[in-house]
Amino acid sequence: MIKGLAISTVWVLDQDRAKEFYTEKLGLEVRTDMTIGEGGGMRWLTVGAPNQPDVQLTLMVPGAPVMDPESAEAVRKLVAKGILGAGVLATDDVHGDYEKLKARGVEFLQEPQERPYRTEAILRDDSGNWFSFTQAREGGLDPDADWAS
């Protein structure tokens, strides 16, 4: 049976730049950085939050062996255009961490705002992917909140 999510792929345009962004700016740690296969093969680069050892993000450049050249080019264009949301990053202090990350040069598309479900900011990585950056609301979801606002 499925036990949970272990690795999720984030499509990036340059693995070296992405490694620097995710480790130096976001504070994640490198879990794996190796080449798989003969003659240079594919680079397998994963990062993760220091306090969450069982979940990793693989920073993957679109292309072989995962996809054909036409599909890879389409994914690269979508990433660069900033269309792809890559997930939700959780924090215990969205306002404080927003200021710290902004000072490190992280681009935010939205500063922290109160939502019925969480306090949320939106950040963008160096390739163009966006992430919801959230802090759980004390007590959980507000059932009386105006969801349309």
PDB file of C-alpha atoms in Angstrom:
ATOM      1  CA  MET A   1       0.000   0.000   0.000  1.00  0.00           C
ATOM      2  CA  ILE A   2       0.993   3.603  -0.482  1.00  0.00           C
ATOM      3  CA  LYS A   3       2.559   4.995   2.686  1.00  0.00           C
ATOM      4  CA  GLY A   4       2.859   8.607   1.558  1.00  0.00           C
ATOM      5  CA  LEU A   5       4.633  11.009  -0.759  1.00  0.00           C
ATOM      6  CA  ALA A   6       8.422  10.604  -0.804  1.00  0.00           C
ATOM      7  CA  ILE A   7       9.667  12.605  -3.823  1.00  0.00           C
ATOM      8  CA  SER A   8       7.996  15.206  -6.008  1.00  0.00           C
ATOM      9  CA  THR A   9       9.465  16.676  -9.196  1.00  0.00           C
ATOM     10  CA  VAL A  10       9.993  20.395  -9.696  1.00  0.00           C
ATOM     11  CA  TRP A  11      10.930  21.209 -13.307  1.00  0.00           C
ATOM     12  CA  VAL A  12      13.809  23.682 -13.412  1.00  0.00           C
ATOM     13  CA  LEU A  13      15.706  25.373 -16.224  1.00  0.00           C
ATOM     14  CA  ASP A  14      19.211  24.992 -14.727  1.00  0.00           C
ATOM     15  CA  GLN A  15      20.063  22.519 -11.968  1.00  0.00           C
ATOM     16  CA  ASP A  16      23.077  24.429 -10.634  1.00  0.00           C
ATOM     17  CA  ARG A  17      21.085  27.660 -10.300  1.00  0.00           C
ATOM     18  CA  ALA A  18      18.151  25.758  -8.798  1.00  0.00           C
ATOM     19  CA  LYS A  19      20.436  24.036  -6.277  1.00  0.00           C
ATOM     20  CA  GLU A  20      21.765  27.415  -5.186  1.00  0.00           C
ATOM     21  CA  PHE A  21      18.266  28.929  -4.971  1.00  0.00           C
ATOM     22  CA  TYR A  22      16.687  26.090  -2.994  1.00  0.00           C
ATOM     23  CA  THR A  23      19.599  25.721  -0.564  1.00  0.00           C
ATOM     24  CA  GLU A  24      20.984  29.238  -0.124  1.00  0.00           C
ATOM     25  CA  LYS A  25      17.776  31.238  -0.457  1.00  0.00           C
ATOM     26  CA  LEU A  26      15.078  28.862   0.787  1.00  0.00           C
ATOM     27  CA  GLY A  27      17.270  27.008   3.304  1.00  0.00           C
ATOM     28  CA  LEU A  28      16.620  23.467   2.080  1.00  0.00           C
ATOM     29  CA  GLU A  29      19.410  20.888   2.186  1.00  0.00           C
ATOM     30  CA  VAL A  30      20.827  18.759  -0.619  1.00  0.00           C
ATOM     31  CA  ARG A  31      19.848  15.123  -0.158  1.00  0.00           C
ATOM     32  CA  THR A  32      21.239  13.640  -3.380  1.00  0.00           C
ATOM     33  CA  ASP A  33      23.412  15.042  -6.169  1.00  0.00           C
ATOM     34  CA  MET A  34      24.667  12.331  -8.477  1.00  0.00           C
ATOM     35  CA  THR A  35      24.834  11.298 -12.115  1.00  0.00           C
ATOM     36  CA  ILE A  36      22.925   8.181 -13.132  1.00  0.00           C
ATOM     37  CA  GLY A  37      23.881   6.269 -16.251  1.00  0.00           C
ATOM     38  CA  GLU A  38      26.856   5.985 -18.531  1.00  0.00           C
ATOM     39  CA  GLY A  39      28.632   8.815 -20.325  1.00  0.00           C
ATOM     40  CA  GLY A  40      27.345  11.661 -18.204  1.00  0.00           C
ATOM     41  CA  GLY A  41      23.801  10.306 -17.921  1.00  0.00           C
ATOM     42  CA  MET A  42      21.093  12.091 -15.995  1.00  0.00           C
ATOM     43  CA  ARG A  43      21.751  14.252 -12.945  1.00  0.00           C
ATOM     44  CA  TRP A  44      19.623  13.227  -9.964  1.00  0.00           C
ATOM     45  CA  LEU A  45      19.424  16.258  -7.649  1.00  0.00           C
ATOM     46  CA  THR A  46      17.127  16.276  -4.639  1.00  0.00           C
ATOM     47  CA  VAL A  47      16.602  18.746  -1.806  1.00  0.00           C
ATOM     48  CA  GLY A  48      14.439  18.766   1.288  1.00  0.00           C
ATOM     49  CA  ALA A  49      13.582  20.616   4.466  1.00  0.00           C
ATOM     50  CA  PRO A  50      16.039  19.786   7.267  1.00  0.00           C
ATOM     51  CA  ASN A  51      13.222  18.806   9.657  1.00  0.00           C
ATOM     52  CA  GLN A  52      11.385  16.607   7.115  1.00  0.00           C
ATOM     53  CA  PRO A  53      13.785  13.827   6.085  1.00  0.00           C
ATOM     54  CA  ASP A  54      11.147  11.638   4.435  1.00  0.00           C
ATOM     55  CA  VAL A  55      10.081  14.156   1.726  1.00  0.00           C
ATOM     56  CA  GLN A  56      12.280  15.417  -1.126  1.00  0.00           C
ATOM     57  CA  LEU A  57      11.959  17.619  -4.186  1.00  0.00           C
ATOM     58  CA  THR A  58      13.832  16.421  -7.236  1.00  0.00           C
ATOM     59  CA  LEU A  59      15.069  19.397  -9.274  1.00  0.00           C
ATOM     60  CA  MET A  60      14.840  18.067 -12.816  1.00  0.00           C
ATOM     61  CA  VAL A  61      15.559  19.686 -16.172  1.00  0.00           C
ATOM     62  CA  PRO A  62      12.884  18.697 -18.714  1.00  0.00           C
ATOM     63  CA  GLY A  63      14.226  16.219 -21.268  1.00  0.00           C
ATOM     64  CA  ALA A  64      15.405  12.680 -21.831  1.00  0.00           C
ATOM     65  CA  PRO A  65      14.971  10.083 -20.514  1.00  0.00           C
ATOM     66  CA  VAL A  66      11.671  11.294 -19.042  1.00  0.00           C
ATOM     67  CA  MET A  67      10.232  13.051 -22.106  1.00  0.00           C
ATOM     68  CA  ASP A  68      10.699  13.571 -25.807  1.00  0.00           C
ATOM     69  CA  PRO A  69      12.324  16.792 -27.135  1.00  0.00           C
ATOM     70  CA  GLU A  70       9.019  18.425 -28.153  1.00  0.00           C
ATOM     71  CA  SER A  71       7.445  17.822 -24.731  1.00  0.00           C
ATOM     72  CA  ALA A  72      10.613  18.991 -22.964  1.00  0.00           C
ATOM     73  CA  GLU A  73      10.544  22.275 -24.880  1.00  0.00           C
ATOM     74  CA  ALA A  74       6.861  22.768 -24.030  1.00  0.00           C
ATOM     75  CA  VAL A  75       7.540  22.198 -20.317  1.00  0.00           C
ATOM     76  CA  ARG A  76      10.548  24.565 -20.389  1.00  0.00           C
ATOM     77  CA  LYS A  77       8.366  27.289 -21.924  1.00  0.00           C
ATOM     78  CA  LEU A  78       5.640  26.817 -19.298  1.00  0.00           C
ATOM     79  CA  VAL A  79       8.169  26.908 -16.453  1.00  0.00           C
ATOM     80  CA  ALA A  80       9.873  30.037 -17.818  1.00  0.00           C
ATOM     81  CA  LYS A  81       6.502  31.708 -18.341  1.00  0.00           C
ATOM     82  CA  GLY A  82       5.678  31.207 -14.644  1.00  0.00           C
ATOM     83  CA  ILE A  83       2.542  29.165 -15.276  1.00  0.00           C
ATOM     84  CA  LEU A  84       3.347  26.128 -13.120  1.00  0.00           C
ATOM     85  CA  GLY A  85       2.535  25.982  -9.437  1.00  0.00           C
ATOM     86  CA  ALA A  86       4.905  23.541  -7.814  1.00  0.00           C
ATOM     87  CA  GLY A  87       3.260  23.088  -4.412  1.00  0.00           C
ATOM     88  CA  VAL A  88       2.845  24.484  -0.927  1.00  0.00           C
ATOM     89  CA  LEU A  89       5.733  25.246   1.425  1.00  0.00           C
ATOM     90  CA  ALA A  90       4.765  25.396   5.099  1.00  0.00           C
ATOM     91  CA  THR A  91       6.152  27.655   7.815  1.00  0.00           C
ATOM     92  CA  ASP A  92       5.359  28.523  11.438  1.00  0.00           C
ATOM     93  CA  ASP A  93       6.019  32.242  10.856  1.00  0.00           C
ATOM     94  CA  VAL A  94       4.888  33.355   7.403  1.00  0.00           C
ATOM     95  CA  HIS A  95       5.371  37.067   8.125  1.00  0.00           C
ATOM     96  CA  GLY A  96       8.861  36.732   9.625  1.00  0.00           C
ATOM     97  CA  ASP A  97      10.033  34.197   7.058  1.00  0.00           C
ATOM     98  CA  TYR A  98       8.589  36.317   4.242  1.00  0.00           C
ATOM     99  CA  GLU A  99      10.867  39.182   5.370  1.00  0.00           C
ATOM    100  CA  LYS A 100      13.915  36.880   5.675  1.00  0.00           C
ATOM    101  CA  LEU A 101      13.394  35.292   2.260  1.00  0.00           C
ATOM    102  CA  LYS A 102      12.707  38.636   0.617  1.00  0.00           C
ATOM    103  CA  ALA A 103      15.999  39.937   2.075  1.00  0.00           C
ATOM    104  CA  ARG A 104      17.766  36.926   0.488  1.00  0.00           C
ATOM    105  CA  GLY A 105      16.390  37.931  -2.908  1.00  0.00           C
ATOM    106  CA  VAL A 106      13.407  35.575  -3.180  1.00  0.00           C
ATOM    107  CA  GLU A 107      10.754  37.025  -5.495  1.00  0.00           C
ATOM    108  CA  PHE A 108       7.252  37.177  -4.048  1.00  0.00           C
ATOM    109  CA  LEU A 109       4.208  37.515  -6.266  1.00  0.00           C
ATOM    110  CA  GLN A 110       2.024  38.175  -3.221  1.00  0.00           C
ATOM    111  CA  GLU A 111       2.901  39.276   0.293  1.00  0.00           C
ATOM    112  CA  PRO A 112       1.281  37.408   3.218  1.00  0.00           C
ATOM    113  CA  GLN A 113      -2.502  37.675   3.241  1.00  0.00           C
ATOM    114  CA  GLU A 114      -5.108  36.188   5.521  1.00  0.00           C
ATOM    115  CA  ARG A 115      -7.170  33.476   3.861  1.00  0.00           C
ATOM    116  CA  PRO A 116      -9.980  31.332   5.324  1.00  0.00           C
ATOM    117  CA  TYR A 117      -7.639  28.341   5.242  1.00  0.00           C
ATOM    118  CA  ARG A 118      -4.200  29.840   6.075  1.00  0.00           C
ATOM    119  CA  THR A 119      -2.053  32.926   5.944  1.00  0.00           C
ATOM    120  CA  GLU A 120      -0.515  32.741   2.493  1.00  0.00           C
ATOM    121  CA  ALA A 121       2.198  34.411   0.436  1.00  0.00           C
ATOM    122  CA  ILE A 122       3.176  33.373  -3.087  1.00  0.00           C
ATOM    123  CA  LEU A 123       6.848  33.035  -4.032  1.00  0.00           C
ATOM    124  CA  ARG A 124       8.588  32.231  -7.291  1.00  0.00           C
ATOM    125  CA  ASP A 125      11.753  30.193  -7.753  1.00  0.00           C
ATOM    126  CA  ASP A 126      14.615  31.115 -10.071  1.00  0.00           C
ATOM    127  CA  SER A 127      13.105  29.091 -12.948  1.00  0.00           C
ATOM    128  CA  GLY A 128       9.610  30.602 -12.757  1.00  0.00           C
ATOM    129  CA  ASN A 129       7.703  28.016 -10.672  1.00  0.00           C
ATOM    130  CA  TRP A 130       5.460  29.483  -8.010  1.00  0.00           C
ATOM    131  CA  PHE A 131       4.795  28.090  -4.538  1.00  0.00           C
ATOM    132  CA  SER A 132       2.146  28.912  -1.985  1.00  0.00           C
ATOM    133  CA  PHE A 133       4.060  29.790   1.203  1.00  0.00           C
ATOM    134  CA  THR A 134       1.698  29.259   4.122  1.00  0.00           C
ATOM    135  CA  GLN A 135       1.206  29.228   7.844  1.00  0.00           C
ATOM    136  CA  ALA A 136      -1.629  27.154   9.287  1.00  0.00           C
ATOM    137  CA  ARG A 137      -4.392  29.098  10.954  1.00  0.00           C
ATOM    138  CA  GLU A 138      -4.675  28.411  14.681  1.00  0.00           C
ATOM    139  CA  GLY A 139      -7.664  26.150  15.132  1.00  0.00           C
ATOM    140  CA  GLY A 140      -7.670  25.179  11.451  1.00  0.00           C
ATOM    141  CA  LEU A 141     -10.179  26.174   8.787  1.00  0.00           C
ATOM    142  CA  ASP A 142     -12.591  29.029   9.510  1.00  0.00           C
ATOM    143  CA  PRO A 143     -16.017  27.623   8.505  1.00  0.00           C
ATOM    144  CA  ASP A 144     -17.653  31.067   8.747  1.00  0.00           C
ATOM    145  CA  ALA A 145     -15.142  32.792   6.454  1.00  0.00           C
ATOM    146  CA  ASP A 146     -16.244  34.444   3.235  1.00  0.00           C
ATOM    147  CA  TRP A 147     -14.616  32.139   0.667  1.00  0.00           C
ATOM    148  CA  ALA A 148     -15.363  34.507  -2.202  1.00  0.00           C
ATOM    149  CA  SER A 149     -13.070  37.260  -0.933  1.00  0.00           C
TER     150      SER A 149
END
